[in-house]
Amino acid sequence: MRFGVLGPLDVRTGDGTPVKVADRKVRALLADLLAHAGQAVPSDRLIDDLWGDDLPANPSATLQARVSQLRRTLDDAEPGARALVEKAPPGYRLNARPGDAARFEELLTEARASEGPVTRAALLTDALSLWRGPAYADFADTPFTAPEITRLDELRLAAVEAQAEARLELGDHEALAAELRALVNRHPLRERFRASYMRALYGAGRPAEALTTYEDLRRRLSEDLGADPGPDLADLHLSILRRTLPASGNLPADVTPLIGRDAATDELAHALTTARMVTLTGPGGVGKTRLAVAVARRARERHPDGVWLVALDEGLKAGASADEVASFVAGVLGLRDDAGIPGGPAGRLGEALRGKRVLLVLDNCEHVVEPVARLVAGLLRDAAEPRVLATSREPIGISGERLWNVPPLDARDAAELFAERAGIAPGPASEAGHRAAIADTCARLDGIPLALELAATRVRALGVEELAARLDDRFRLLSSGARDAPARQRTLRALIDWSWEPLGEPERTVLRRLAAHSGGCTLEAAEEVCGADVGVLASLVDRSLVVVGDGPRYRLLESIAAYGVERLREAGEYKAVRRAHAEYYTALAERADLRGPGQREALRALRTESGNLRRALDAAVEDGAPDLALRLVNAMGWAWFLWGRPGEARRAFGRALAIPGGDPARTAVAGTWHTGFAMLEGDGRDRDERCRDALAAYDEKDPWAAWFLGFVRAGFGDLDAIEELTARALEGFRAAGDAWGEAATLATRAAQALSAGDLPRAGRDGDRAMKLFRTAGDRWGRLQATETLGVLAEVTGDYARAAELHESGLRDAEELGLWTEASGVLSRLGRIALLTGDLDRADELHERGRRLAVRESHRRMENFAELGLALAARRRGRLDEAETILRRWLDWCRDIDGAPGIAFLLAELGFVAELRGDADQALGLHAEGLAAARATGNPRAIALALEGTAGALSLAGRHHEAAASLDAASAARDAAGAPLPAAERGDVDRIEARLRRGPPQTRSAAMSRYWKLPPL
């Protein structure tokens, strides 16, 4: 007999026939015995449970009669089943347990012991499907079932919670968020439900709602129980606030289900917990990329700093160097390479990933296996946290690599994949007629997923049986091919041939020409480069030969693209199509509105086409087409500049300039870009001579060249050279009526005037530049002008205007995606908060700026943010903390930042020493800082060093020298038109107070204005 209690009481025979237990008291007796799970229940207890106070005339006899009825009912249904109801003094017991409840608990136990979320989720789904309604539904109000109902209900809720957690591991955030909302409403105080709901909302891109539901629980606990959420939930709340839960990365969404790889996904996800590099190997089309993405998605929670898919075949050609691979990887991660980090691209990438729990999925490594090996070996050696999951047709071949060969699908999984992709409805009736043909097709195609998917596109036209029958003819030549030929040529070539031959000539033409692209193309590009129309593209998409994505963008699978290139060569179109591709993307770059209202959209479009732009440059260089190469790199120069990619730009310009015979005018422009990007990378060698050579290449004076070379020299503090270049540029731009050029030059001149302490000129030039940039609609330009004007307002004590300007700049930086600039503006706002006395707000802004700078691997902005944190620490009296931060940047400032940075840093360290009472150390630091400040020529920097010197002198008892130093500082500030604002007088007020407290005999004429003041 089988008994069910997960719903209304259910009784069935061994073969599943329902058994009717008609009498209500007999059903209650059975439910009571089942609720005690095989234990004896005393007769007195059964009588009380069944009748309560309404006892029959002879309770014992009546109970025995009901027991007999139960035995007879069971025996009538299943001979011998009466023996299940046993007399067990002092009462009765049922020698059976509820089958559904027992099975539910078994599945729950198995799920808890299972490591893989796929298996765990399946077991829990099976367990929960056993419930037909509330436990003991028809006896829910009786006291004798209450304990067991409570126990089962708790287990059911635990199972639902565990199922939600398993689905979270599988990335099912959106659907789960919708389901958990109702459960949280029904069980508002269950923290495990609430945690899963918060994670689901966060994973679905709804972090604000995740924080709101936490606040709801916190309020309920406080009001109802006088308690707070548990530590695990509080930690989760903090992680969401800090956005440290896994959310960054670029893993694509699944368009079709991944079939036959659950066990492999579990195994590889576990392998990544013990090995720092795992490489998936196997033939082309076997599904390495899909499996790697599934594994990476599973591992996201263990890599909170990001999981990034780097498709090495979309922009890198065979023979690329390790630096080119590193630069490509950094580009995918959105890292800048002008961030003040010394060393080449590989070194900068390693520094950016140091301390980061990142998973890099390096896809399609086989054509760049040597540089990938060098790059990954260095990354794993120099940084302990990152992990690498690679796909390649051959091992990478470095120490510590764990190889995992991706096998073809077994017969069952291959058949399921084929049927799903072919649109064959599941079920015994539809599968029976096709089973043999499907099995034959899968076996003949070696279980290779890509081959099966391509074959499935023919089912609509041929049917399964005809498809299987045609395989002999199609693979006849292949069967006699060389056994040592690449696997891709032994299987996929034949299959793609077979998918190619039914195409009409228009479809063939478009398909092979699409192979010229890297990373897909837009409809316009397909029309211009390939001669495509919408109908032909739709036909190729329907045949699953072209993948269509958002935009729309049209992309070929890897094997089909390689096949298309061969067909291009056979058709004699290879050079012509490649040239058309290069011409199209060069014109696209030339049309991009990078200096006007369309700036944001243009930058986004160029970033999307980065693979095609690299391929276009490759074609121009390999074909020896200097003017095409020069047109392309000159058009891309400003985009590389805005993205902060001087290393990539410098290499691209170097390649274009190496082709002889280029147009002199285009060569001159490219030479200027190349020189400027070299300096932006920190290469300041022979810069005077290199700038002269760049300018000499023009037949006529070019104001843009003069401006750009002056702009890039700002990092070296070459004030005289910058003044000369910007003056020449401004004259040329105005003569030509170039408003954008005039604005750019004025913005540069304003920044230099501010650095030199010429505040009136900084204000005039900055205001004029802002007006011109606004008219042009150039947000980058506005950002440059607001930076200078905001600092000018800060210097003159107008903190409200400074904050307004910096907030405007922050909006522009964020909308353009210029995250390094956004970091700097956040730190500027932090300085304003510091000066207005809001130290907590200052720390928050500086920390946001620091985190953004670290994410972008930009050392200069990281330095700027951390100095803000040091300033706040000193104002709070946390001198050790301030000194630790300042000294951490001392060597960097000496090597990279030059005199302006070192002057400020030494002044701050000198003030720390003075506040500690160490006059000798303070004097030494301020002496060195004063020398650096004088080297800058900035009167405000000199004044700060003099004020620090005064503090050290006053501490040493040299009061008259201290007073003279303060007077000199005040004079320097007055001469610059920037008296010390009240908010910045803290150090000077402290020093003046010390002077007023000095003994009368030490006072001199220079100190008269201090000792005549009333004593403190």
mmCIF file of N, CA and C in Angstrom, residues 794 799-800 802-803 806-807 825-846 868 871-872 875-876 983:
data_model
loop_
_atom_site.group_PDB
_atom_site.id
_atom_site.type_symbol
_atom_site.label_atom_id
_atom_site.label_comp_id
_atom_site.label_asym_id
_atom_site.label_seq_id
_atom_site.Cartn_x
_atom_site.Cartn_y
_atom_site.Cartn_z
ATOM 1 N N GLU A 794 37.712 77.295 -6.568
ATOM 2 C CA GLU A 794 38.184 76.745 -5.291
ATOM 3 C C GLU A 794 39.307 77.597 -4.719
ATOM 4 N N TYR A 799 33.397 78.225 -3.075
ATOM 5 C CA TYR A 799 33.246 76.766 -3.081
ATOM 6 C C TYR A 799 31.911 76.320 -3.691
ATOM 7 N N ALA A 800 30.886 77.135 -3.571
ATOM 8 C CA ALA A 800 29.594 76.759 -4.161
ATOM 9 C C ALA A 800 29.715 76.683 -5.682
ATOM 10 N N ALA A 802 32.513 76.274 -7.361
ATOM 11 C CA ALA A 802 33.431 75.177 -7.678
ATOM 12 C C ALA A 802 32.671 73.852 -7.706
ATOM 13 N N ALA A 803 31.817 73.626 -6.702
ATOM 14 C CA ALA A 803 31.051 72.375 -6.656
ATOM 15 C C ALA A 803 30.107 72.271 -7.847
ATOM 16 N N HIS A 806 32.160 71.375 -10.976
ATOM 17 C CA HIS A 806 32.660 69.994 -10.966
ATOM 18 C C HIS A 806 31.516 68.990 -11.140
ATOM 19 N N GLU A 807 30.355 69.287 -10.567
ATOM 20 C CA GLU A 807 29.208 68.377 -10.759
ATOM 21 C C GLU A 807 28.782 68.349 -12.225
ATOM 22 N N VAL A 825 37.200 64.204 -11.273
ATOM 23 C CA VAL A 825 36.172 65.155 -10.856
ATOM 24 C C VAL A 825 35.609 64.769 -9.490
ATOM 25 N N LEU A 826 35.439 63.482 -9.234
ATOM 26 C CA LEU A 826 34.984 63.059 -7.912
ATOM 27 C C LEU A 826 35.956 63.529 -6.830
ATOM 28 N N SER A 827 37.242 63.404 -7.108
ATOM 29 C CA SER A 827 38.226 63.856 -6.119
ATOM 30 C C SER A 827 38.199 65.370 -5.973
ATOM 31 N N ARG A 828 37.950 66.086 -7.068
ATOM 32 C CA ARG A 828 37.802 67.539 -6.959
ATOM 33 C C ARG A 828 36.627 67.896 -6.043
ATOM 34 N N LEU A 829 35.513 67.195 -6.213
ATOM 35 C CA LEU A 829 34.373 67.428 -5.326
ATOM 36 C C LEU A 829 34.717 67.058 -3.887
ATOM 37 N N GLY A 830 35.575 66.046 -3.724
ATOM 38 C CA GLY A 830 36.032 65.694 -2.388
ATOM 39 C C GLY A 830 36.823 66.813 -1.744
ATOM 40 N N ARG A 831 37.629 67.520 -2.571
ATOM 41 C CA ARG A 831 38.400 68.647 -2.030
ATOM 42 C C ARG A 831 37.457 69.756 -1.548
ATOM 43 N N ILE A 832 36.374 69.992 -2.310
ATOM 44 C CA ILE A 832 35.426 71.037 -1.901
ATOM 45 C C ILE A 832 34.761 70.653 -0.582
ATOM 46 N N ALA A 833 34.362 69.403 -0.454
ATOM 47 C CA ALA A 833 33.758 68.952 0.802
ATOM 48 C C ALA A 833 34.746 69.111 1.947
ATOM 49 N N LEU A 834 36.005 68.837 1.678
ATOM 50 C CA LEU A 834 37.050 68.981 2.703
ATOM 51 C C LEU A 834 37.150 70.437 3.150
ATOM 52 N N LEU A 835 37.169 71.342 2.195
ATOM 53 C CA LEU A 835 37.333 72.758 2.515
ATOM 54 C C LEU A 835 36.110 73.346 3.212
ATOM 55 N N THR A 836 34.936 72.761 2.968
ATOM 56 C CA THR A 836 33.727 73.257 3.634
ATOM 57 C C THR A 836 33.463 72.535 4.952
ATOM 58 N N GLY A 837 34.405 71.688 5.365
ATOM 59 C CA GLY A 837 34.320 71.072 6.684
ATOM 60 C C GLY A 837 33.552 69.776 6.764
ATOM 61 N N ASP A 838 33.078 69.242 5.644
ATOM 62 C CA ASP A 838 32.335 67.975 5.656
ATOM 63 C C ASP A 838 33.314 66.839 5.376
ATOM 64 N N LEU A 839 34.022 66.421 6.416
ATOM 65 C CA LEU A 839 35.089 65.431 6.225
ATOM 66 C C LEU A 839 34.549 64.065 5.836
ATOM 67 N N ASP A 840 33.391 63.691 6.354
ATOM 68 C CA ASP A 840 32.810 62.391 5.978
ATOM 69 C C ASP A 840 32.471 62.366 4.490
ATOM 70 N N ARG A 841 31.848 63.440 3.999
ATOM 71 C CA ARG A 841 31.525 63.527 2.580
ATOM 72 C C ARG A 841 32.800 63.549 1.737
ATOM 73 N N ALA A 842 33.807 64.241 2.232
ATOM 74 C CA ALA A 842 35.083 64.290 1.507
ATOM 75 C C ALA A 842 35.678 62.896 1.367
ATOM 76 N N ASP A 843 35.665 62.137 2.455
ATOM 77 C CA ASP A 843 36.206 60.773 2.393
ATOM 78 C C ASP A 843 35.410 59.910 1.420
ATOM 79 N N GLU A 844 34.091 60.069 1.437
ATOM 80 C CA GLU A 844 33.251 59.264 0.531
ATOM 81 C C GLU A 844 33.584 59.570 -0.929
ATOM 82 N N LEU A 845 33.684 60.852 -1.272
ATOM 83 C CA LEU A 845 33.972 61.233 -2.653
ATOM 84 C C LEU A 845 35.368 60.815 -3.074
ATOM 85 N N HIS A 846 36.350 61.028 -2.202
ATOM 86 C CA HIS A 846 37.715 60.620 -2.540
ATOM 87 C C HIS A 846 37.819 59.100 -2.692
ATOM 88 N N GLY A 868 43.771 63.283 -1.269
ATOM 89 C CA GLY A 868 42.591 63.847 -0.608
ATOM 90 C C GLY A 868 42.274 63.129 0.687
ATOM 91 N N LEU A 871 44.726 64.345 3.263
ATOM 92 C CA LEU A 871 44.395 65.680 3.782
ATOM 93 C C LEU A 871 43.329 65.586 4.871
ATOM 94 N N ALA A 872 42.301 64.760 4.613
ATOM 95 C CA ALA A 872 41.241 64.615 5.615
ATOM 96 C C ALA A 872 41.773 63.945 6.869
ATOM 97 N N ARG A 875 43.553 66.465 8.963
ATOM 98 C CA ARG A 875 42.618 67.384 9.632
ATOM 99 C C ARG A 875 41.915 66.712 10.808
ATOM 100 N N ARG A 876 41.757 65.398 10.745
ATOM 101 C CA ARG A 876 41.143 64.682 11.861
ATOM 102 C C ARG A 876 42.155 64.385 12.968
ATOM 103 N N ALA A 983 38.822 79.010 4.784
ATOM 104 C CA ALA A 983 38.751 77.557 4.976
ATOM 105 C C ALA A 983 40.114 76.895 4.908
#
